[in-house]
């Protein structure tokens, strides 16, 4: 699951365009995440300011973020 | 809501591409609605604000002092060792030619669209594409807590990097990590820079991308970075690399940040197809950004004009089929496609070079005299001196 730090978010949509599952919608200044998220972590890397993080869900191991 | 129930053409996105498409569609007789989800056209700025002068050749745009703030004479590209090459702006086809105020530029283009007869709706989000038996019939919009269906014969997706329209209508706009960049920029003040040049720094200061300094004046400049997603390992790298660059450069010692800008930029090859029945894509939404420079304003505006003109022709002919819309496909590709592919291949090679190879490239380029700045010209010139350095680039010559 992706967690957003509102305090850092610039509402720029870099994560939206980078998401392969189209699981994010930028509603002017609000990011909406839908259930299509696959926990791939790409948005975490794409976010220029580090506003997103991948958190553990369902007891699954968080996949390592690699190049 | 302030607008009607039905239009010939709905343009989604009030950036440069959308406003230009709306303008040329309306000017040629179409009934057009331009929808922008932000509350203000052009703001907040999500751009380095560098444009080539190329744009003025293709589209009727008159520079005015509200947005045309600094025409530069050249671009300097710095290698990792600090050596640089100077590219004369006059010879640099698609390189940076001027630094603009994007917020005012976008408003200028929107004003031109309105003057041509397009209606503009701001703080209005398109939240769905409507269909009837598979055929696109318009869009669903949300504005100030109200939702409404607006019908259209033709929808133009000019909704930028986020490109929801494209995805909702079935185009595959997914980007590979090596075709996506993460960008951060500060608008800095209290600088003392040479405003005649835009500066680019390549190499390990910005893995897979570059740092830019685009001056608006001696005192104010956009200082930004783009990193290739495939080279990014963890969160916040764009910020960390940019902060490190600024920290290590004495010129920024007394500077302050007036604005922070972030965003995604595609550096991919263009989509194979940007039209379907009743729909056209333009600008960033169609992945028309130049993959070598990351600049998308010019291409979006140039393609936007063709897109708008074809939209109006479709209205006149009452033919909105994919087949009819091939006029747009053909028109924009004639103007932009060859360069997009050549620059894509150049980018693919460049990002594979390490600091040592990049320095050598800069050194060689500063030694050869270039009459013209095109990827082909540069490679040919280098080949004449150091054939082994361009061996890998041979297919681009
Ligand atoms: C940090 C950064 C620096 C850049 N520097 C440069 C540069 O120096 N030079 C250059 O040429 N290019 C630069 N670019 C790229 C440039 O900003 C884009 O190529 C350009 O803005 C593309 O214009 P566009 O009209 O296609 O899209 P955009 O300008 O992105 O406009 C799309 C519009 O659509 C709206 N929209 C999106 N979804 C919806 C919806 N569902 N409903 C209603 N409206 C919607 C958005 O709010 C937006 O206003 C930079 C980009 C970034 C992020
Ligand atoms: S983790 Fe992957 S699928 Fe989920 S929102 Fe981020 S980019 Fe999209
Ligand atoms: S990329 Fe980061 S800053 Fe931009 S909208 Fe997404 S979470 Fe916010």
Coordinates of N, CA and C in Angstrom, one line a residue, chain B residues 171-372:
Chain B
X171 N -5.6 3.9 -25.2 CA -4.2 4.0 -25.7 C -3.3 3.5 -24.6
X172 N -2.2 2.8 -25.1 CA -1.2 2.4 -24.1 C -0.2 3.4 -24.0
X173 N -0.3 4.2 -22.9 CA 0.7 5.3 -22.7 C 1.7 5.0 -21.6
X174 N 1.7 3.7 -21.2 CA 2.6 3.4 -20.1 C 4.1 3.6 -20.6
X175 N 4.8 4.1 -19.7 CA 6.2 4.5 -20.0 C 7.2 3.5 -19.3
X176 N 8.2 3.2 -20.0 CA 9.3 2.4 -19.4 C 10.1 3.3 -18.4
X177 N 10.7 2.7 -17.4 CA 11.4 3.5 -16.4 C 12.6 4.2 -17.1
X178 N 13.1 3.7 -18.2 CA 14.2 4.4 -18.8 C 13.7 5.5 -19.8
X179 N 12.4 5.6 -19.9 CA 11.7 6.7 -20.7 C 11.0 7.7 -19.8
X180 N 11.2 7.7 -18.5 CA 10.5 8.6 -17.6 C 11.5 9.3 -16.8
X181 N 11.3 10.6 -16.5 CA 12.2 11.3 -15.6 C 11.4 12.0 -14.5
X182 N 12.1 12.1 -13.4 CA 11.6 12.7 -12.2 C 12.3 14.1 -12.0
X183 N 11.6 15.1 -11.9 CA 12.2 16.5 -12.0 C 11.8 17.4 -10.8
X184 N 12.8 18.2 -10.4 CA 12.6 19.2 -9.4 C 13.4 20.4 -9.8
X185 N 12.7 21.6 -9.5 CA 13.4 22.8 -9.8 C 13.1 23.9 -8.8
X186 N 14.1 24.7 -8.6 CA 13.9 25.9 -7.7 C 14.0 27.2 -8.6
X187 N 13.0 28.1 -8.4 CA 13.2 29.4 -8.9 C 14.0 30.2 -7.9
X188 N 15.2 30.6 -8.3 CA 16.1 31.2 -7.3 C 16.3 32.7 -7.5
X189 N 16.5 33.4 -6.5 CA 16.8 34.8 -6.6 C 18.0 35.2 -5.8
X190 N 18.4 36.5 -6.0 CA 19.6 37.0 -5.4 C 20.9 36.3 -6.0
X191 N 20.8 36.0 -7.3 CA 22.0 35.3 -7.9 C 22.8 36.4 -8.7
X192 N 23.9 36.0 -9.2 CA 24.7 36.9 -10.0 C 25.2 36.1 -11.2
X193 N 24.3 35.9 -12.2 CA 24.6 35.0 -13.3 C 24.8 35.7 -14.6
X194 N 25.4 35.1 -15.6 CA 25.4 35.6 -16.9 C 24.1 35.3 -17.6
X195 N 23.2 36.2 -17.8 CA 21.9 35.9 -18.3 C 21.9 35.5 -19.8
X196 N 23.1 35.6 -20.5 CA 23.1 35.3 -21.9 C 23.0 33.8 -22.2
X197 N 23.3 33.0 -21.2 CA 23.4 31.6 -21.5 C 22.5 30.7 -20.7
X198 N 22.0 29.7 -21.3 CA 21.3 28.6 -20.5 C 22.4 27.6 -20.3
X199 N 22.5 27.0 -19.1 CA 23.5 26.0 -18.8 C 23.0 24.7 -18.5
X200 N 23.7 23.6 -19.0 CA 23.3 22.2 -18.8 C 24.5 21.5 -18.2
X201 N 24.2 20.7 -17.2 CA 25.3 19.9 -16.6 C 25.0 18.4 -16.7
X202 N 25.8 17.7 -17.4 CA 25.5 16.2 -17.6 C 26.5 15.4 -16.8
X203 N 26.2 14.1 -16.7 CA 27.1 13.2 -16.0 C 26.5 12.8 -14.6
X204 N 27.4 12.3 -13.7 CA 26.9 11.7 -12.5 C 26.2 12.8 -11.5
X205 N 26.3 14.1 -11.9 CA 25.5 15.0 -11.0 C 24.0 14.8 -11.2
X206 N 23.7 14.2 -12.3 CA 22.2 13.9 -12.6 C 22.1 12.7 -13.4
X207 N 22.1 11.5 -12.7 CA 22.1 10.2 -13.5 C 21.0 10.1 -14.5
X208 N 21.4 9.9 -15.8 CA 20.4 9.7 -16.9 C 19.7 11.0 -17.3
X209 N 20.1 12.2 -16.7 CA 19.4 13.4 -17.1 C 20.4 14.6 -17.0
X210 N 20.0 15.7 -16.6 CA 20.9 16.8 -16.4 C 20.4 17.8 -15.4
X211 N 21.3 18.7 -15.0 CA 20.9 19.9 -14.2 C 20.8 21.1 -15.2
X212 N 19.8 21.9 -15.0 CA 19.7 23.1 -15.8 C 19.7 24.4 -15.0
X213 N 20.3 25.4 -15.6 CA 20.2 26.8 -15.1 C 19.6 27.6 -16.2
X214 N 18.4 28.0 -16.1 CA 17.8 28.9 -17.1 C 17.5 30.3 -16.5
X215 N 18.4 31.3 -16.9 CA 18.2 32.6 -16.2 C 17.1 33.4 -16.8
X216 N 16.4 34.1 -16.0 CA 15.4 35.0 -16.4 C 16.0 36.4 -16.5
X217 N 17.0 36.6 -15.6 CA 17.7 37.9 -15.6 C 19.0 37.5 -14.9
X218 N 19.8 38.6 -14.6 CA 21.1 38.3 -13.9 C 20.8 37.8 -12.5
X219 N 19.7 38.2 -12.0 CA 19.4 37.9 -10.6 C 18.5 36.6 -10.3
X220 N 17.7 36.3 -11.3 CA 16.7 35.2 -11.1 C 16.9 34.1 -12.2
X221 N 16.8 32.9 -11.7 CA 17.0 31.8 -12.6 C 16.2 30.5 -12.1
X222 N 15.8 29.7 -13.1 CA 15.3 28.4 -12.7 C 16.5 27.4 -12.7
X223 N 16.6 26.8 -11.6 CA 17.7 25.8 -11.4 C 17.0 24.5 -11.1
X224 N 17.2 23.5 -12.0 CA 16.5 22.3 -11.8 C 17.2 21.1 -12.2
X225 N 16.6 19.9 -12.0 CA 17.2 18.6 -12.3 C 16.2 17.7 -12.8
X226 N 16.6 16.8 -13.8 CA 15.8 15.7 -14.2 C 16.6 14.4 -14.1
X227 N 16.0 13.4 -13.5 CA 16.7 12.1 -13.3 C 15.9 11.0 -14.0
X228 N 16.7 10.1 -14.7 CA 16.0 9.0 -15.3 C 15.5 8.0 -14.3
X229 N 14.2 7.6 -14.4 CA 13.6 6.8 -13.4 C 14.4 5.5 -13.2
X230 N 14.9 4.9 -14.3 CA 15.6 3.7 -14.3 C 16.9 3.8 -13.5
X231 N 17.4 5.0 -13.3 CA 18.6 5.2 -12.5 C 18.4 5.6 -11.1
X232 N 17.1 5.8 -10.7 CA 16.7 6.2 -9.4 C 16.5 5.0 -8.5
X233 N 17.2 5.0 -7.3 CA 17.1 3.8 -6.5 C 16.1 3.9 -5.3
X234 N 15.9 5.1 -4.8 CA 15.0 5.3 -3.7 C 14.3 6.6 -3.8
X235 N 13.5 6.9 -2.7 CA 12.7 8.1 -2.7 C 13.6 9.4 -2.7
X236 N 13.0 10.5 -3.2 CA 13.5 11.8 -3.0 C 14.9 12.1 -3.7
X237 N 15.3 11.3 -4.7 CA 16.6 11.4 -5.2 C 16.7 12.7 -6.0
X238 N 15.6 13.1 -6.7 CA 15.7 14.4 -7.5 C 16.1 15.5 -6.6
X239 N 15.4 15.6 -5.5 CA 15.7 16.6 -4.5 C 17.1 16.5 -3.9
X240 N 17.5 15.3 -3.6 CA 18.8 15.2 -3.0 C 19.9 15.5 -3.9
X241 N 19.8 15.1 -5.2 CA 20.8 15.5 -6.2 C 20.9 17.0 -6.4
X242 N 19.7 17.6 -6.6 CA 19.6 19.0 -6.8 C 20.2 19.8 -5.7
X243 N 19.8 19.4 -4.5 CA 20.3 20.1 -3.3 C 21.9 20.0 -3.2
X244 N 22.4 18.8 -3.6 CA 23.8 18.6 -3.5 C 24.5 19.5 -4.6
X245 N 23.9 19.6 -5.7 CA 24.5 20.4 -6.8 C 24.6 21.9 -6.3
X246 N 23.5 22.4 -5.8 CA 23.4 23.8 -5.3 C 24.4 24.0 -4.2
X247 N 24.5 23.1 -3.3 CA 25.4 23.2 -2.1 C 26.8 23.3 -2.5
X248 N 27.2 22.6 -3.6 CA 28.6 22.5 -4.0 C 28.9 23.7 -5.0
X249 N 28.1 24.6 -5.3 CA 28.3 25.6 -6.3 C 28.3 27.0 -5.6
X250 N 29.4 27.6 -5.6 CA 29.5 28.9 -4.9 C 28.6 30.0 -5.4
X251 N 28.1 29.9 -6.7 CA 27.2 30.9 -7.2 C 25.9 30.9 -6.5
X252 N 25.5 29.9 -5.7 CA 24.2 29.8 -5.1 C 24.3 30.2 -3.6
X253 N 25.5 30.6 -3.2 CA 25.8 30.8 -1.7 C 24.8 31.7 -1.1
X254 N 24.5 32.8 -1.8 CA 23.6 33.9 -1.2 C 22.2 33.8 -1.8
X255 N 21.9 32.8 -2.5 CA 20.6 32.7 -3.2 C 19.5 32.2 -2.3
X256 N 18.3 32.6 -2.7 CA 17.1 32.1 -2.0 C 16.1 31.5 -3.0
X257 N 15.3 30.6 -2.5 CA 14.4 29.9 -3.3 C 13.0 30.6 -3.3
X258 N 12.5 31.0 -4.4 CA 11.2 31.7 -4.4 C 10.0 30.8 -4.7
X259 N 10.4 29.7 -5.4 CA 9.3 28.7 -5.8 C 9.9 27.4 -6.0
X260 N 9.2 26.3 -5.6 CA 9.6 25.0 -5.9 C 8.7 24.3 -6.9
X261 N 9.2 23.7 -7.9 CA 8.4 23.1 -8.9 C 8.8 21.6 -9.1
X262 N 7.9 20.7 -9.2 CA 8.2 19.3 -9.5 C 7.4 18.8 -10.6
X263 N 7.7 17.6 -11.1 CA 6.9 17.0 -12.2 C 7.6 15.9 -12.9
X264 N 6.8 15.2 -13.7 CA 7.3 14.1 -14.5 C 7.4 14.5 -15.9
X265 N 8.4 14.0 -16.6 CA 8.6 14.3 -18.0 C 8.9 13.0 -18.7
X266 N 8.2 12.7 -19.8 CA 8.6 11.5 -20.6 C 9.7 11.8 -21.5
X267 N 10.6 10.9 -21.7 CA 11.7 11.0 -22.6 C 11.7 9.7 -23.5
X268 N 10.5 9.5 -24.0 CA 10.2 8.2 -24.8 C 10.1 8.6 -26.3
X269 N 10.0 7.5 -27.1 CA 9.7 7.7 -28.5 C 8.2 8.1 -28.5
X270 N 7.7 8.8 -29.5 CA 6.2 9.1 -29.5 C 5.4 7.9 -29.6
X271 N 4.1 8.0 -29.3 CA 3.2 6.9 -29.4 C 3.1 6.5 -30.9
X272 N 2.8 5.3 -31.2 CA 2.6 4.8 -32.6 C 1.4 5.4 -33.2
X273 N 0.4 5.7 -32.3 CA -0.9 6.1 -32.8 C -1.5 7.1 -31.8
X274 N -1.9 8.3 -32.2 CA -2.5 9.2 -31.3 C -3.9 9.6 -31.6
X275 N -4.5 8.8 -32.6 CA -5.9 9.1 -32.9 C -6.7 7.7 -32.8
X276 N -8.0 7.9 -32.6 CA -9.0 6.8 -32.8 C -10.3 7.4 -33.1
X277 N -11.3 6.7 -33.3 CA -12.6 7.3 -33.7 C -13.0 8.3 -32.6
X278 N -13.2 9.5 -33.0 CA -13.7 10.6 -32.2 C -12.7 11.1 -31.1
X279 N -11.4 10.7 -31.3 CA -10.5 11.2 -30.3 C -9.1 11.5 -30.9
X280 N -8.4 12.5 -30.4 CA -7.0 12.8 -30.7 C -6.3 13.2 -29.5
X281 N -5.0 12.8 -29.4 CA -4.2 13.2 -28.3 C -3.1 14.2 -28.8
X282 N -2.7 15.1 -27.9 CA -1.7 16.1 -28.3 C -0.8 16.4 -27.2
X283 N 0.5 16.8 -27.5 CA 1.4 17.3 -26.4 C 1.9 16.2 -25.5
X284 N 2.2 16.5 -24.3 CA 2.7 15.5 -23.3 C 1.8 14.2 -23.3
X285 N 0.5 14.4 -23.4 CA -0.4 13.3 -23.4 C -0.1 12.3 -24.5
X286 N 0.5 12.8 -25.6 CA 0.8 11.9 -26.7 C 2.3 11.6 -26.7
X287 N 3.0 11.9 -25.6 CA 4.4 11.7 -25.5 C 5.2 12.3 -26.6
X288 N 4.9 13.6 -26.8 CA 5.6 14.3 -27.9 C 6.8 15.1 -27.4
X289 N 7.2 15.0 -26.1 CA 8.3 15.7 -25.6 C 9.6 15.3 -26.3
X290 N 10.5 16.2 -26.5 CA 11.8 15.8 -27.1 C 12.6 15.0 -26.1
X291 N 12.9 13.8 -26.4 CA 13.5 12.9 -25.4 C 14.9 13.2 -25.1
X292 N 15.6 14.1 -25.9 CA 16.9 14.5 -25.6 C 17.0 15.6 -24.6
X293 N 16.1 16.6 -24.8 CA 16.1 17.8 -24.0 C 15.0 17.8 -22.9
X294 N 14.0 17.0 -23.1 CA 12.9 17.0 -22.1 C 12.0 18.2 -22.4
X295 N 12.2 19.0 -23.4 CA 11.4 20.1 -23.7 C 10.1 19.7 -24.5
X296 N 9.0 20.2 -24.0 CA 7.7 19.8 -24.7 C 6.8 20.9 -25.1
X297 N 7.2 22.1 -24.8 CA 6.3 23.3 -25.1 C 6.2 23.4 -26.6
X298 N 7.3 23.5 -27.3 CA 7.3 23.7 -28.8 C 6.5 22.6 -29.5
X299 N 6.9 21.4 -29.2 CA 6.3 20.3 -29.9 C 4.8 20.3 -29.7
X300 N 4.4 20.5 -28.4 CA 3.0 20.5 -28.1 C 2.2 21.6 -28.9
X301 N 2.8 22.8 -29.0 CA 2.1 23.9 -29.6 C 2.1 23.6 -31.2
X302 N 3.2 23.1 -31.7 CA 3.3 22.9 -33.1 C 2.3 21.8 -33.5
X303 N 2.2 20.7 -32.8 CA 1.2 19.7 -33.0 C -0.2 20.1 -32.7
X304 N -0.3 21.0 -31.7 CA -1.6 21.5 -31.3 C -2.3 22.3 -32.4
X305 N -1.5 23.0 -33.2 CA -2.1 23.7 -34.3 C -2.7 22.8 -35.4
X306 N -1.9 21.8 -35.7 CA -2.4 20.8 -36.7 C -3.6 20.1 -36.2
X307 N -3.6 19.7 -34.9 CA -4.7 19.0 -34.3 C -6.0 19.9 -34.3
X308 N -5.9 21.2 -34.0 CA -7.0 22.1 -34.0 C -7.6 22.2 -35.4
X309 N -6.7 22.4 -36.4 CA -7.1 22.6 -37.8 C -7.9 21.3 -38.3
X310 N -7.3 20.2 -37.9 CA -8.0 18.9 -38.4 C -9.3 18.7 -37.7
X311 N -9.4 19.2 -36.4 CA -10.6 19.1 -35.7 C -11.7 19.9 -36.4
X312 N -11.3 21.1 -36.8 CA -12.3 21.9 -37.5 C -12.7 21.3 -38.9
X313 N -11.7 20.7 -39.6 CA -12.1 20.1 -40.9 C -13.0 18.9 -40.6
X314 N -12.8 18.2 -39.5 CA -13.7 17.1 -39.2 C -15.1 17.5 -39.0
X315 N -15.2 18.7 -38.3 CA -16.5 19.3 -38.0 C -17.2 19.6 -39.3
X316 N -16.5 20.3 -40.2 CA -17.0 20.7 -41.5 C -17.5 19.5 -42.3
X317 N -16.7 18.4 -42.3 CA -17.1 17.2 -43.0 C -18.0 16.3 -42.2
X318 N -18.2 16.6 -40.9 CA -19.0 15.8 -40.1 C -18.5 14.3 -40.1
X319 N -17.2 14.2 -40.1 CA -16.6 12.9 -40.2 C -15.5 12.8 -39.1
X320 N -15.8 12.1 -38.0 CA -14.9 12.0 -36.9 C -14.3 10.7 -36.8
X321 N -14.2 9.9 -37.9 CA -13.6 8.6 -37.9 C -12.1 8.7 -37.7
X322 N -11.6 7.6 -37.2 CA -10.1 7.5 -37.1 C -9.5 7.7 -38.5
X323 N -10.2 7.2 -39.5 CA -9.6 7.4 -40.9 C -9.5 8.9 -41.3
X324 N -10.5 9.6 -41.0 CA -10.5 11.1 -41.3 C -9.4 11.8 -40.5
X325 N -9.2 11.3 -39.2 CA -8.3 12.0 -38.3 C -6.8 11.7 -38.7
X326 N -6.6 10.8 -39.6 CA -5.3 10.5 -40.1 C -4.6 11.7 -40.6
X327 N -5.4 12.7 -41.0 CA -4.8 14.0 -41.5 C -4.0 14.6 -40.4
X328 N -4.4 14.5 -39.2 CA -3.7 15.0 -38.0 C -2.4 14.2 -37.8
X329 N -2.6 12.9 -37.8 CA -1.5 11.9 -37.6 C -0.4 12.2 -38.6
X330 N -0.8 12.4 -39.8 CA 0.2 12.6 -40.9 C 0.8 14.0 -40.7
X331 N 0.0 15.0 -40.4 CA 0.5 16.3 -40.3 C 1.5 16.5 -39.2
X332 N 1.2 16.1 -38.0 CA 2.2 16.3 -36.9 C 3.4 15.5 -37.1
X333 N 3.3 14.2 -37.6 CA 4.4 13.4 -37.8 C 5.4 14.0 -38.8
X334 N 4.8 14.6 -39.9 CA 5.7 15.2 -40.9 C 6.6 16.3 -40.2
X335 N 6.0 17.0 -39.3 CA 6.7 18.1 -38.7 C 7.7 17.7 -37.6
X336 N 7.4 16.6 -36.8 CA 8.1 16.3 -35.6 C 8.7 15.0 -35.5
X337 N 8.2 14.0 -36.2 CA 8.5 12.6 -35.9 C 10.0 12.2 -36.1
X338 N 10.6 12.7 -37.2 CA 11.9 12.3 -37.5 C 12.9 12.7 -36.4
X339 N 12.7 14.0 -36.0 CA 13.6 14.5 -35.0 C 13.4 13.8 -33.6
X340 N 12.1 13.5 -33.3 CA 11.8 12.8 -32.1 C 12.5 11.4 -32.0
X341 N 12.5 10.7 -33.2 CA 13.1 9.4 -33.2 C 14.7 9.5 -33.1
X342 N 15.2 10.5 -33.8 CA 16.7 10.6 -33.8 C 17.1 11.0 -32.4
X343 N 16.4 12.0 -31.8 CA 16.8 12.4 -30.5 C 16.6 11.3 -29.4
X344 N 15.6 10.4 -29.7 CA 15.4 9.3 -28.8 C 16.6 8.4 -28.8
X345 N 17.0 8.1 -30.0 CA 18.2 7.2 -30.1 C 19.4 7.8 -29.5
X346 N 19.6 9.1 -29.8 CA 20.7 9.8 -29.2 C 20.7 9.8 -27.7
X347 N 19.5 10.0 -27.1 CA 19.3 9.9 -25.7 C 19.7 8.5 -25.1
X348 N 19.2 7.5 -25.8 CA 19.5 6.1 -25.4 C 21.0 5.9 -25.3
X349 N 21.7 6.4 -26.3 CA 23.2 6.2 -26.3 C 23.8 7.0 -25.2
X350 N 23.4 8.3 -25.1 CA 24.0 9.2 -24.1 C 23.9 8.7 -22.7
X351 N 22.7 8.2 -22.3 CA 22.5 7.7 -21.0 C 23.4 6.5 -20.6
X352 N 24.0 5.9 -21.7 CA 24.8 4.7 -21.4 C 26.2 5.1 -21.2
X353 N 26.6 6.4 -21.4 CA 28.0 6.8 -21.2 C 28.3 7.2 -19.8
X354 N 29.5 6.8 -19.3 CA 29.9 7.2 -18.0 C 30.6 8.6 -18.0
X355 N 31.0 9.1 -16.9 CA 31.6 10.4 -16.8 C 32.8 10.6 -17.7
X356 N 33.7 9.5 -17.8 CA 34.9 9.6 -18.6 C 34.5 9.8 -20.0
X357 N 33.6 9.0 -20.5 CA 33.2 9.0 -21.9 C 32.5 10.4 -22.2
X358 N 31.7 10.9 -21.3 CA 31.0 12.1 -21.5 C 32.0 13.3 -21.6
X359 N 33.0 13.3 -20.8 CA 34.1 14.3 -20.8 C 34.8 14.3 -22.2
X360 N 35.1 13.1 -22.6 CA 35.8 12.9 -23.9 C 34.9 13.5 -25.0
X361 N 33.6 13.2 -24.9 CA 32.7 13.7 -25.9 C 32.6 15.2 -26.0
X362 N 32.6 15.8 -24.8 CA 32.6 17.3 -24.7 C 33.9 17.9 -25.2
X363 N 35.0 17.2 -24.9 CA 36.3 17.7 -25.4 C 36.4 17.6 -26.9
X364 N 35.9 16.6 -27.5 CA 35.9 16.4 -28.9 C 35.0 17.5 -29.6
X365 N 33.8 17.6 -29.0 CA 32.9 18.6 -29.6 C 33.4 20.0 -29.5
X366 N 34.1 20.3 -28.5 CA 34.6 21.7 -28.4 C 35.8 21.9 -29.4
X367 N 36.4 20.8 -29.8 CA 37.5 20.9 -30.8 C 37.0 21.0 -32.2
X368 N 35.8 20.5 -32.5 CA 35.4 20.6 -33.9 C 34.4 21.8 -34.1
X369 N 34.5 22.4 -35.2 CA 33.7 23.6 -35.5 C 32.3 23.1 -36.1
X370 N 31.3 23.5 -35.4 CA 30.0 23.1 -35.9 C 29.2 24.2 -36.6
X371 N 28.8 23.9 -37.8 CA 28.0 25.0 -38.5 C 26.6 25.0 -38.1
X372 N 26.1 23.8 -37.6 CA 24.7 23.6 -37.4 C 24.6 22.7 -36.2

